[in-house]
Amino acid sequence: MSEATVRRVLQRFVLPGDRDLDVVPLYVDTEDAMLDADKETIGSNKGAQKLNKAAARQAISSGTSLHPDAILDRRRLRVEEAQRISLGTYFNGFPASYWRRWTIVQQVRLDLTLSGLGASVIVYRSMANGRSQRVDGWTCETSGPSSASFDLTLTPFVDGGWYWFDVVAGDEAAVIEEATWSAEVPADRAEVGSVTVGITTMNRPDFCAALVAQVGEDPDVNALVDEVLVMEQGTQKVVDDPGFAKAEASLGGKLRVIEQGNIGGSGGFARAQFEALKSDRSKYVLFLDDDIIAEPESILRAVTFGDLARRPTIVGGHMFSIFAKARLHSFGEIINRHRFWWMSPKSAEADWDFGARNLRSSRWLHRRLDVDFNPWFMCLIPLEVVREIGLSLPLFIKWDDSEYGLRAQAAGYPTVSMPGAAVWHVPWTDKNDALDWQAYFHQRNRFVAAFLHSPFEHGGRLIRESLNHQLKHLFAMQYSTVELRHQALEDALAGPEGLHAVLGSKLGDVREFRKGWDDAELSADPDAFPPVRHSKPRRKSDTSEIPSKPSQLISAVLGGIRQFRGTRPLSREFPEGNMPAMDARWYHLATLDSAIVSMPDGTSAAFYRRQPEQFKDLFRRTLEIHERLYREWPTMARRYREALGEITSPEAWEPTFEASLKAGGK
């Protein structure tokens, strides 16, 4: 007797709810597909090997757009007479290769209902190299709603590929009434897994209240939520936001706000894991950043994918820019084990504008990308995984999500960054976190994660790379950053036992320490700084040019020699240059004794001054601690790995939460 099966919807046709024209290219495509336009733009010889690079990105779009009145509601789209539109888009294409690789689904069915005499539907599939093929078609023979179904195999999607459909209206306008992708699954996979949503917030009450409302006001998402936990760690409370009462009411008693001291993202999300385990109602815990705009459909898709995964799987979403909403900034993240650094896979693009180049014209988007972790701006974690491998590391911020992905991977639980599930978020490129107080957490936590997971006896290239970065910051007169990174290494070498103890206090310590350093004294007022003056004119003032690697090596040698010489007297009072953030590279700053340097977020600047004695002290200590890192690496790796299970257990976290509740006033 064959196993009983049920049909389950995997993905639904969806449109932007607020008719925001900036996001339309992610849902509906009115452009032609021009897969080989990159060859024409870049060239047909060596350049053809670098398909879809920056020179080709802006060269495709014709500017054709969808009229906002065509969006009838979240599920219905009007196609004008003789118009052709494609649903081969980020949110409405079906990412077949991901379902083929990671789930039990072997065949899908596209069901759609269409109105409009003579309107045609054409179903396509793509291969991993981006080439598309026509699969099937159908023509509507009535003006009223008519339905069609297409049974589609997932067999040929081992390495990549999508399914999608186009609609071509006939002599009258057509309307896509609805469309779904579904599959026959075993009856024991029919139940939809329930979710505890965890949102860690810090002084973003408006964003947080709006996000809670997005979860509560979507009836399908609300139905699968057991509880929404808001870990309130700021002084500007979400409960005081004008939109909070309505957001709370939309959840019908499912919202709980936990006020606690600021123990960072790792402390907030660990609290969500802890509470979800304690209540023992949900199948998943879903992390959402407090400064995102979500596509609620993404939550449904992530849960469905998790329910049908071959094994318990962490399911993450992608990140689009909240400022330029068709720009994709994170499609998948891996850890380069030799460098021990997070990065996108080589076949991926870190910044892709769907408004300029659609999915069907972009080769790299058709190849399946496998990842090591998913950032926690949107990440669905099975509680089965949490029970086995523990809670987040107590790292405050940075590397908690990547370490958790590696820890899960080592235990046999994969992470999938799923196309069609995404949020809009402030891009990392618009932040200042490599130079400010966050530099401490970047450095310490990178080494902590490497002690735990690096496969190399002495960390591979990590120690050498850390040394190089310290020297670059020294040449760039970023002395507070060098000192913070040095303290981070000392704390990492102190071992894992103190991580919980400093979780609530380290941020204050770091911020207090930075006070008084020239490179940390920021001002938003352009008139706060003296004018540029030179002891003698500079021979070359164009800082936008990126020198060759040999030139950078020469700059390193000459810059190093300059550090042991005195400074030009005029540079103590007057900057020798104004340096935009995008040009403030070490090889430019190493030629100056002082400069006004803009910050990457565009809000402020600092007056850098070269300090020879400070340089000598920091240079000496930099060499000493990196030699110590190399020498003690095997011992530290063993200590961290032996302590991992203990420091990430609910029992280890509980006293930290109790202390944090007191700090938060409850």
XYZ file of C-alpha atoms in Angstrom:
666
model
C 0.000 0.000 0.000
C 1.393 3.391 -0.982
C 2.086 5.966 1.679
C -0.715 8.484 2.226
C 0.037 11.927 0.830
C -1.487 15.374 0.960
C -1.038 18.385 -1.275
C 0.743 21.275 0.338
C 1.226 24.796 -1.015
C 4.913 25.677 -1.244
C 4.730 29.197 -2.622
C 2.015 31.654 -3.655
C 1.974 34.375 -6.277
C 2.361 37.647 -4.399
C 2.498 41.378 -5.155
C 3.743 44.350 -3.119
C 1.136 45.309 -0.567
C 1.668 49.068 -0.576
C 2.128 49.422 -4.365
C 5.679 50.640 -3.781
C 7.068 51.075 -7.303
C 10.678 50.731 -6.100
C 10.094 47.064 -5.261
C 7.996 46.115 -8.297
C 10.984 44.600 -10.212
C 11.261 42.006 -7.432
C 7.684 40.840 -8.121
C 6.811 41.553 -11.777
C 9.116 41.934 -14.775
C 8.127 43.933 -17.837
C 11.606 43.800 -19.389
C 12.988 41.435 -22.003
C 15.523 38.818 -20.939
C 19.015 39.666 -22.263
C 21.204 36.899 -20.891
C 24.240 37.603 -23.079
C 24.171 41.388 -22.887
C 27.160 41.141 -20.563
C 29.269 39.743 -23.419
C 28.376 42.687 -25.618
C 29.196 45.128 -22.842
C 32.395 43.598 -21.511
C 33.806 41.930 -24.600
C 33.979 38.501 -26.144
C 37.477 37.415 -25.078
C 38.844 37.443 -21.523
C 36.123 39.787 -20.342
C 33.459 37.263 -21.301
C 34.675 35.098 -18.425
C 33.593 37.819 -15.996
C 29.884 37.804 -16.729
C 27.539 40.160 -14.914
C 30.256 42.345 -13.381
C 29.794 45.993 -12.531
C 30.261 47.359 -16.055
C 27.252 45.378 -17.263
C 24.844 46.011 -14.408
C 23.341 49.303 -15.472
C 23.346 48.630 -19.218
C 20.197 46.552 -19.644
C 17.029 48.159 -18.286
C 14.878 49.973 -20.823
C 13.028 51.833 -18.083
C 9.767 50.042 -18.854
C 7.680 49.907 -15.695
C 4.414 48.541 -14.429
C 1.550 50.988 -13.885
C 0.597 50.917 -10.186
C -3.089 50.454 -11.072
C -2.185 47.058 -12.531
C -1.677 45.767 -8.972
C -5.254 44.981 -7.961
C -4.334 43.475 -4.573
C -1.712 41.183 -3.036
C -2.748 38.231 -5.238
C -4.191 39.750 -8.429
C -2.452 41.496 -11.329
C -3.896 43.146 -14.427
C -2.072 42.637 -17.740
C -3.052 45.187 -20.365
C -4.149 44.297 -23.905
C -1.270 42.736 -25.894
C 1.121 43.283 -22.978
C 3.606 40.633 -21.913
C 4.831 40.327 -18.337
C 7.072 37.750 -16.712
C 6.907 36.299 -13.243
C 10.498 35.119 -13.560
C 11.312 37.401 -10.641
C 12.873 37.177 -7.196
C 9.603 36.804 -5.295
C 7.517 34.975 -7.925
C 9.975 32.673 -9.637
C 10.134 29.213 -8.087
C 13.729 28.378 -6.950
C 13.539 24.752 -8.029
C 17.153 23.799 -7.353
C 16.899 24.646 -3.648
C 13.808 22.493 -3.262
C 15.498 19.724 -5.259
C 18.658 19.744 -3.123
C 17.378 20.290 0.401
C 13.783 18.991 0.623
C 11.811 15.812 0.060
C 9.855 17.413 -2.789
C 10.444 15.733 -6.165
C 7.709 17.251 -8.314
C 5.735 20.497 -8.154
C 2.486 21.670 -9.666
C 1.769 25.169 -10.871
C -1.930 26.030 -10.546
C -3.173 29.352 -11.845
C -6.414 31.087 -12.598
C -6.535 33.651 -15.397
C -9.207 35.927 -16.842
C -9.050 37.337 -20.365
C -9.989 35.778 -23.702
C -6.919 34.824 -25.709
C -4.442 35.388 -22.877
C -1.564 32.921 -22.933
C 0.573 31.395 -20.205
C 4.058 30.133 -21.017
C 6.003 28.108 -18.449
C 9.802 28.268 -18.469
C 12.655 26.680 -16.638
C 16.275 27.718 -16.414
C 19.480 25.761 -16.108
C 22.310 26.471 -13.688
C 24.092 28.544 -16.341
C 21.059 30.822 -16.727
C 19.854 29.504 -20.088
C 16.068 29.215 -20.249
C 13.833 26.658 -21.940
C 10.112 26.707 -22.735
C 8.401 23.895 -20.810
C 4.672 24.198 -21.506
C 1.895 26.632 -22.390
C -1.828 27.276 -22.286
C -4.337 29.772 -23.731
C -7.416 31.078 -21.956
C -10.517 30.494 -24.114
C -13.027 32.565 -22.129
C -13.218 36.105 -20.811
C -14.086 34.857 -17.347
C -11.764 33.057 -14.937
C -10.239 29.855 -16.262
C -7.772 27.562 -14.547
C -4.796 25.547 -15.696
C -2.311 23.212 -14.015
C 1.208 22.172 -14.957
C 3.003 19.189 -13.403
C 6.734 19.878 -13.287
C 9.603 17.623 -12.282
C 12.523 18.747 -10.124
C 14.897 16.115 -11.502
C 17.040 18.331 -13.776
C 17.820 20.945 -11.090
C 20.821 19.376 -9.367
C 23.124 22.383 -9.776
C 20.667 25.230 -10.149
C 17.696 26.614 -12.019
C 14.232 28.151 -11.553
C 10.707 27.670 -12.845
C 8.497 30.656 -13.734
C 5.683 31.654 -16.058
C 4.974 34.558 -18.401
C 1.541 35.929 -19.259
C 0.721 37.487 -22.643
C -2.645 39.260 -22.879
C -4.723 38.895 -26.064
C -7.091 41.432 -27.583
C -8.441 42.294 -24.159
C -6.829 42.858 -20.763
C -6.112 39.793 -18.671
C -6.040 39.328 -14.913
C -3.934 36.838 -12.982
C -6.480 35.890 -10.335
C -4.193 33.607 -8.334
C -1.267 31.221 -8.740
C 0.332 28.648 -6.446
C 3.194 26.176 -6.515
C 2.365 22.999 -4.577
C 3.524 19.417 -4.064
C 2.290 16.045 -2.863
C 4.026 15.322 0.441
C 3.723 12.515 3.009
C 0.787 12.993 5.353
C 3.115 13.335 8.342
C 4.542 16.477 6.704
C 1.157 18.152 6.280
C 1.181 20.046 9.566
C 2.595 23.565 9.453
C 5.303 24.105 12.050
C 4.572 26.828 14.572
C 6.966 29.651 15.369
C 8.215 31.779 18.237
C 9.352 35.097 16.773
C 12.270 36.809 18.509
C 12.974 40.515 17.883
C 15.869 42.165 19.711
C 15.407 45.930 19.790
C 17.573 48.841 20.855
C 16.155 52.378 20.543
C 14.227 51.747 17.336
C 10.645 51.875 18.638
C 9.084 52.982 15.339
C 10.749 50.268 13.258
C 10.030 47.622 15.877
C 6.355 48.514 16.277
C 5.897 48.465 12.492
C 7.562 45.046 12.268
C 5.351 43.614 14.999
C 2.347 44.947 13.087
C 3.551 43.267 9.874
C 3.610 39.925 11.672
C 0.294 40.398 13.422
C -1.715 41.904 10.572
C -0.966 39.162 8.049
C -3.549 36.486 8.946
C -1.548 33.607 7.495
C 1.619 34.550 9.367
C -0.316 35.272 12.547
C -1.863 31.803 12.383
C 1.487 30.019 12.645
C 2.899 32.246 15.415
C 2.814 30.938 18.987
C 4.370 34.037 20.480
C 6.225 37.190 19.475
C 8.996 38.079 21.929
C 10.413 41.595 21.863
C 13.652 41.800 23.831
C 13.629 45.491 24.773
C 17.194 46.613 25.535
C 17.003 50.362 24.896
C 15.889 53.547 26.607
C 13.438 54.505 23.834
C 10.763 51.906 24.496
C 8.729 50.242 21.780
C 5.697 50.311 24.104
C 5.791 54.119 23.949
C 5.601 54.265 20.147
C 2.264 55.581 18.761
C 1.879 52.474 16.613
C 2.504 49.957 19.390
C -1.053 49.599 20.709
C -2.414 48.690 17.292
C 0.477 46.307 16.641
C -0.072 44.611 20.001
C -3.789 44.256 19.370
C -3.156 42.613 15.991
C -1.434 39.704 17.714
C -4.346 38.995 20.025
C -2.373 38.327 23.198
C 0.604 36.666 21.544
C 3.041 39.531 22.190
C 5.421 39.608 25.145
C 7.888 42.456 25.720
C 10.865 41.531 27.899
C 12.763 44.535 29.232
C 16.377 43.704 29.968
C 19.747 45.416 30.035
C 21.697 45.796 26.835
C 23.387 42.442 26.286
C 23.559 42.868 22.524
C 22.053 40.956 19.666
C 23.511 37.682 20.869
C 21.959 38.214 24.308
C 18.608 39.175 22.838
C 18.404 36.325 20.372
C 19.718 33.829 22.931
C 16.856 35.002 25.148
C 14.401 34.153 22.360
C 15.936 30.672 22.083
C 15.801 30.266 25.855
C 12.139 31.316 26.137
C 11.097 29.165 23.173
C 12.748 26.128 24.766
C 11.126 26.876 28.102
C 7.600 27.215 26.680
C 8.158 24.135 24.458
C 5.303 24.974 22.067
C 7.010 25.891 18.803
C 8.841 23.932 16.165
C 10.970 26.953 15.248
C 12.369 30.172 16.621
C 12.512 32.973 14.050
C 15.009 35.802 14.501
C 14.146 39.195 13.003
C 16.221 42.370 13.303
C 14.356 45.356 14.693
C 15.377 47.691 11.822
C 13.957 45.748 8.901
C 10.902 45.853 6.682
C 9.723 42.302 6.081
C 7.896 40.649 3.215
C 5.471 38.586 5.354
C 5.200 35.940 2.641
C 8.871 35.189 3.320
C 8.014 33.843 6.763
C 5.464 31.410 5.330
C 7.945 30.224 2.706
C 10.743 29.723 5.214
C 8.505 27.678 7.524
C 7.191 25.550 4.641
C 10.726 24.909 3.410
C 11.809 23.955 6.928
C 8.839 21.613 7.338
C 9.737 19.745 4.141
C 13.529 19.747 4.504
C 15.251 16.359 4.397
C 16.742 16.998 7.838
C 16.324 19.813 10.400
C 17.599 22.867 8.545
C 18.233 26.507 9.402
C 16.391 28.599 6.795
C 17.454 32.188 6.230
C 16.324 35.068 4.092
C 18.207 37.490 1.888
C 18.791 41.203 2.432
C 17.751 44.058 0.158
C 18.679 47.670 0.802
C 16.095 49.643 2.724
C 17.230 52.744 0.814
C 17.286 51.308 -2.726
C 14.776 48.519 -2.455
C 15.568 46.633 -5.660
C 19.246 46.275 -4.681
C 20.246 42.897 -3.281
C 23.067 43.046 -0.710
C 23.246 39.525 0.679
C 22.385 36.382 -1.288
C 24.512 33.926 0.645
C 27.375 33.889 3.157
C 30.256 31.494 3.673
C 33.309 31.425 5.924
C 36.675 31.301 4.202
C 38.300 28.827 6.587
C 41.903 29.829 5.825
C 41.288 33.542 6.376
C 38.429 32.848 8.782
C 36.402 35.672 7.339
C 32.789 35.875 6.207
C 32.208 36.551 2.532
C 29.895 35.833 -0.374
C 30.709 32.806 -2.530
C 32.856 33.697 -5.537
C 29.994 33.072 -7.947
C 27.750 35.600 -6.141
C 27.488 39.362 -6.400
C 27.465 41.421 -3.213
C 25.399 44.286 -4.677
C 22.900 43.575 -7.437
C 20.255 45.938 -8.795
C 17.203 44.027 -10.023
C 15.875 47.288 -11.391
C 18.738 47.304 -13.894
C 19.214 43.582 -14.563
C 16.359 41.153 -14.102
C 16.580 37.600 -12.818
C 16.264 36.055 -16.275
C 19.240 38.088 -17.536
C 21.520 37.300 -14.580
C 23.472 34.077 -14.920
C 24.818 33.921 -11.396
C 21.353 33.954 -9.804
C 20.471 30.624 -11.453
C 23.327 28.659 -9.945
C 22.411 27.292 -6.515
C 24.504 28.824 -3.750
C 25.226 26.731 -0.673
C 26.119 28.640 2.474
C 27.722 28.213 5.889
C 25.390 30.539 7.776
C 22.656 33.133 7.384
C 22.823 36.514 9.135
C 20.222 36.954 11.836
C 18.272 39.808 10.230
C 15.947 36.937 9.230
C 16.754 33.400 10.286
C 14.488 30.438 11.123
C 16.077 27.870 13.461
C 14.439 24.543 14.369
C 14.255 24.146 18.133
C 15.523 20.607 17.629
C 18.802 22.199 16.579
C 18.831 24.529 19.590
C 18.236 21.609 21.956
C 21.254 19.762 20.570
C 23.857 22.489 19.994
C 22.815 25.130 22.532
C 22.102 28.841 22.447
C 24.062 31.671 20.883
C 27.559 32.392 22.161
C 27.625 35.394 24.572
C 29.429 37.676 22.101
C 27.221 40.806 22.357
C 27.351 41.522 18.588
C 29.297 40.253 15.544
C 30.078 36.638 14.667
C 27.273 35.161 16.791
C 25.252 34.221 13.695
C 28.214 32.913 11.684
C 29.567 30.883 14.605
C 26.129 29.372 15.161
C 25.900 28.343 11.507
C 29.295 26.638 11.706
C 28.343 24.929 14.960
C 25.114 23.640 13.423
C 26.943 22.522 10.295
C 29.426 20.536 12.378
C 26.485 18.795 14.065
C 24.983 17.848 10.687
C 22.411 20.649 10.378
C 22.712 22.701 7.162
C 21.766 26.310 6.564
C 19.892 27.362 3.424
C 19.651 31.008 2.329
C 16.396 30.731 0.432
C 15.519 32.779 -2.676
C 12.075 34.324 -2.402
C 12.464 34.976 1.333
C 13.894 38.390 2.169
C 13.817 41.587 4.186
C 14.820 45.188 3.545
C 17.619 46.344 5.849
C 20.291 49.029 6.166
C 23.188 47.709 4.007
C 26.462 46.860 5.729
C 28.237 49.141 3.249
C 26.503 52.153 4.826
C 27.768 51.402 8.328
C 30.887 52.470 10.198
C 31.568 49.314 12.173
C 35.195 48.664 11.198
C 36.479 51.823 12.908
C 34.177 52.685 15.803
C 33.536 50.806 19.064
C 32.318 47.816 17.068
C 35.905 47.152 15.935
C 36.503 45.561 19.344
C 33.714 43.024 18.865
C 34.711 42.307 15.261
C 38.229 41.407 16.345
C 37.569 39.547 19.579
C 34.679 37.505 18.273
C 36.398 36.605 15.016
C 39.197 35.022 17.017
C 36.792 33.337 19.425
C 34.938 31.783 16.485
C 38.223 30.755 14.881
C 39.474 29.133 18.087
C 36.273 27.074 17.986
C 36.095 26.206 14.303
C 39.305 26.854 12.381
C 40.646 23.590 10.923
C 44.220 24.972 10.929
C 46.610 24.448 13.819
C 47.518 28.133 14.043
C 44.411 29.675 12.496
C 45.540 29.617 8.870
C 46.040 33.128 7.528
C 44.057 34.783 10.312
C 46.965 35.886 12.512
C 48.926 37.309 9.586
C 45.835 39.098 8.301
C 45.117 40.553 11.733
C 48.700 41.821 11.937
C 48.401 43.400 8.486
C 45.181 45.160 9.455
C 46.737 46.497 12.638
C 49.612 47.958 10.653
C 47.252 49.520 8.124
C 45.258 51.166 10.904
C 48.509 52.420 12.422
C 49.653 53.922 9.117
C 46.192 55.499 8.780
C 46.499 57.218 12.206
C 43.517 55.231 13.542
C 45.090 54.684 16.932
C 41.900 54.127 18.918
C 40.923 51.344 16.513
C 44.346 49.724 16.908
C 44.078 49.878 20.697
C 40.554 48.440 20.712
C 41.604 45.588 18.451
C 44.583 44.959 20.731
C 42.324 44.784 23.783
C 40.057 42.425 21.859
C 42.955 40.019 21.305
C 43.940 40.155 24.965
C 40.359 39.341 25.962
C 40.142 36.491 23.452
C 43.368 35.046 24.891
C 41.903 35.322 28.403
C 39.693 32.364 27.519
C 35.985 31.555 27.299
C 35.198 31.582 31.002
C 34.640 35.332 31.257
C 32.400 35.887 28.226
C 29.163 35.824 30.200
C 30.536 38.022 32.976
C 31.412 40.944 30.685
C 28.408 40.691 28.350
C 26.497 43.545 29.959
C 29.461 45.817 30.722
C 31.924 45.531 27.843
C 30.132 48.000 25.564
C 30.302 50.715 28.220
C 33.970 49.963 28.858
C 34.816 50.167 25.171
C 32.934 53.408 24.604
C 34.511 55.020 27.640
C 37.976 53.984 26.516
C 37.562 55.618 23.082
C 36.948 59.056 24.573
C 39.783 61.487 23.995
C 41.387 59.852 20.983
C 41.723 62.184 17.978
C 40.401 59.624 15.512
C 37.404 58.899 17.773
C 36.372 62.532 18.313
C 33.662 62.926 15.681
C 31.825 66.087 14.701
C 28.898 66.573 12.326
C 29.696 70.278 11.932
C 32.013 70.997 8.956
C 33.080 74.255 10.635
C 34.324 72.399 13.700
C 37.648 71.728 11.970
C 40.398 74.166 10.901
C 41.076 74.714 7.191
C 43.586 72.645 5.237
C 47.112 74.038 5.159
C 50.349 72.541 3.824
C 53.919 73.127 4.845
C 54.611 72.572 1.169
C 52.306 71.630 -1.736
C 51.770 67.910 -2.268
C 52.954 66.497 -5.559
C 49.915 64.297 -6.001
C 46.548 65.070 -4.470
C 44.165 62.718 -6.301
C 43.105 60.248 -3.615
C 40.437 58.540 -5.722
C 43.041 56.494 -7.595
C 43.617 52.958 -6.323
C 47.322 52.156 -6.634
C 48.643 48.840 -7.922
C 49.804 46.174 -5.470
C 53.506 47.002 -6.081
C 52.702 50.664 -5.423
C 50.897 49.709 -2.212
C 53.949 47.722 -1.119
C 56.158 50.751 -1.726
C 53.662 52.863 0.243
C 53.907 50.397 3.119
C 57.698 50.620 3.203
C 57.840 54.403 2.884
C 54.911 54.842 5.288
C 56.678 52.671 7.838
C 59.843 54.738 7.597
C 57.865 57.985 7.994
C 56.381 56.765 11.255
C 59.785 57.047 12.929
C 60.303 60.639 11.831
C 58.963 63.802 13.408
C 55.797 65.477 12.230
C 55.528 68.720 10.310
C 54.751 71.439 12.909
C 51.896 72.986 10.960
C 50.071 69.632 10.915
C 49.386 69.794 14.665
C 46.955 72.666 14.202
C 45.900 72.387 10.573
C 44.949 69.268 8.585
C 47.007 68.497 5.504
C 44.010 67.210 3.587
C 40.297 66.466 3.506
C 39.775 62.746 2.948
C 36.349 61.420 1.836
C 35.475 58.097 3.442
C 35.707 56.176 0.168
C 39.265 57.463 -0.363
C 40.486 57.141 3.239
C 42.746 54.174 2.537
C 45.847 53.539 4.568
C 48.155 54.109 1.577
C 46.749 57.628 1.155
C 46.676 58.510 4.840
C 50.209 57.169 5.337
C 51.548 60.099 3.289
C 50.028 62.693 5.652
C 50.756 63.960 9.141
C 47.130 64.974 9.677
C 43.794 64.917 7.854
C 40.066 65.489 8.226
C 38.541 62.070 7.530
C 34.847 61.514 6.818
C 33.082 58.496 8.291
C 31.495 55.848 6.017
C 27.963 56.604 7.241
C 28.290 60.192 5.950
C 27.220 61.843 9.222
C 30.503 63.067 10.690
C 34.275 63.418 10.407
C 37.361 63.309 12.640
C 40.688 65.161 12.746
C 43.425 62.522 12.471
C 46.952 63.412 13.635
C 50.061 61.278 13.358
C 51.610 60.479 16.756
C 55.108 58.930 16.390
C 55.513 57.893 20.040
C 52.059 56.360 20.142
C 52.845 54.525 16.925
C 56.040 53.017 18.374
C 54.277 51.741 21.484
C 51.356 50.263 19.567
C 53.645 48.778 16.923
C 55.711 46.983 19.582
C 52.650 45.621 21.360
C 51.068 44.585 18.050
C 54.062 42.394 17.219
C 54.140 40.915 20.718
C 50.500 39.896 20.876
C 50.463 38.341 17.406
C 53.523 36.274 18.300
C 51.663 35.197 21.424
C 48.585 34.284 19.382
C 50.628 31.993 17.180
C 52.346 30.374 20.151
C 49.204 29.812 22.227
C 46.777 28.925 19.429
C 46.608 25.135 20.012
C 45.993 25.624 23.723
C 43.332 28.287 23.226
C 41.521 26.267 20.565
C 41.324 23.334 22.949
C 40.064 25.492 25.836
C 37.306 27.097 23.785
C 36.159 23.829 22.231
C 36.002 22.080 25.579
C 33.960 24.942 27.073
C 31.551 25.466 24.165
C 28.769 23.176 25.371
C 28.843 24.672 28.848
C 28.839 28.381 27.960
C 26.054 28.022 25.364
C 23.755 25.916 27.546
C 20.462 27.333 28.869
C 21.817 26.797 32.381
C 24.832 29.031 31.674
C 22.667 31.713 30.093
C 19.991 31.818 32.831
C 22.047 33.805 35.408
C 23.041 36.234 32.643
C 19.377 36.790 31.805
C 18.467 37.249 35.472
C 21.172 39.877 35.922
C 20.073 41.554 32.717
C 16.442 41.724 33.860
C 17.552 43.635 36.942
C 19.543 46.016 34.765
C 16.486 46.492 32.565
C 14.307 47.407 35.508
C 12.337 44.190 35.844
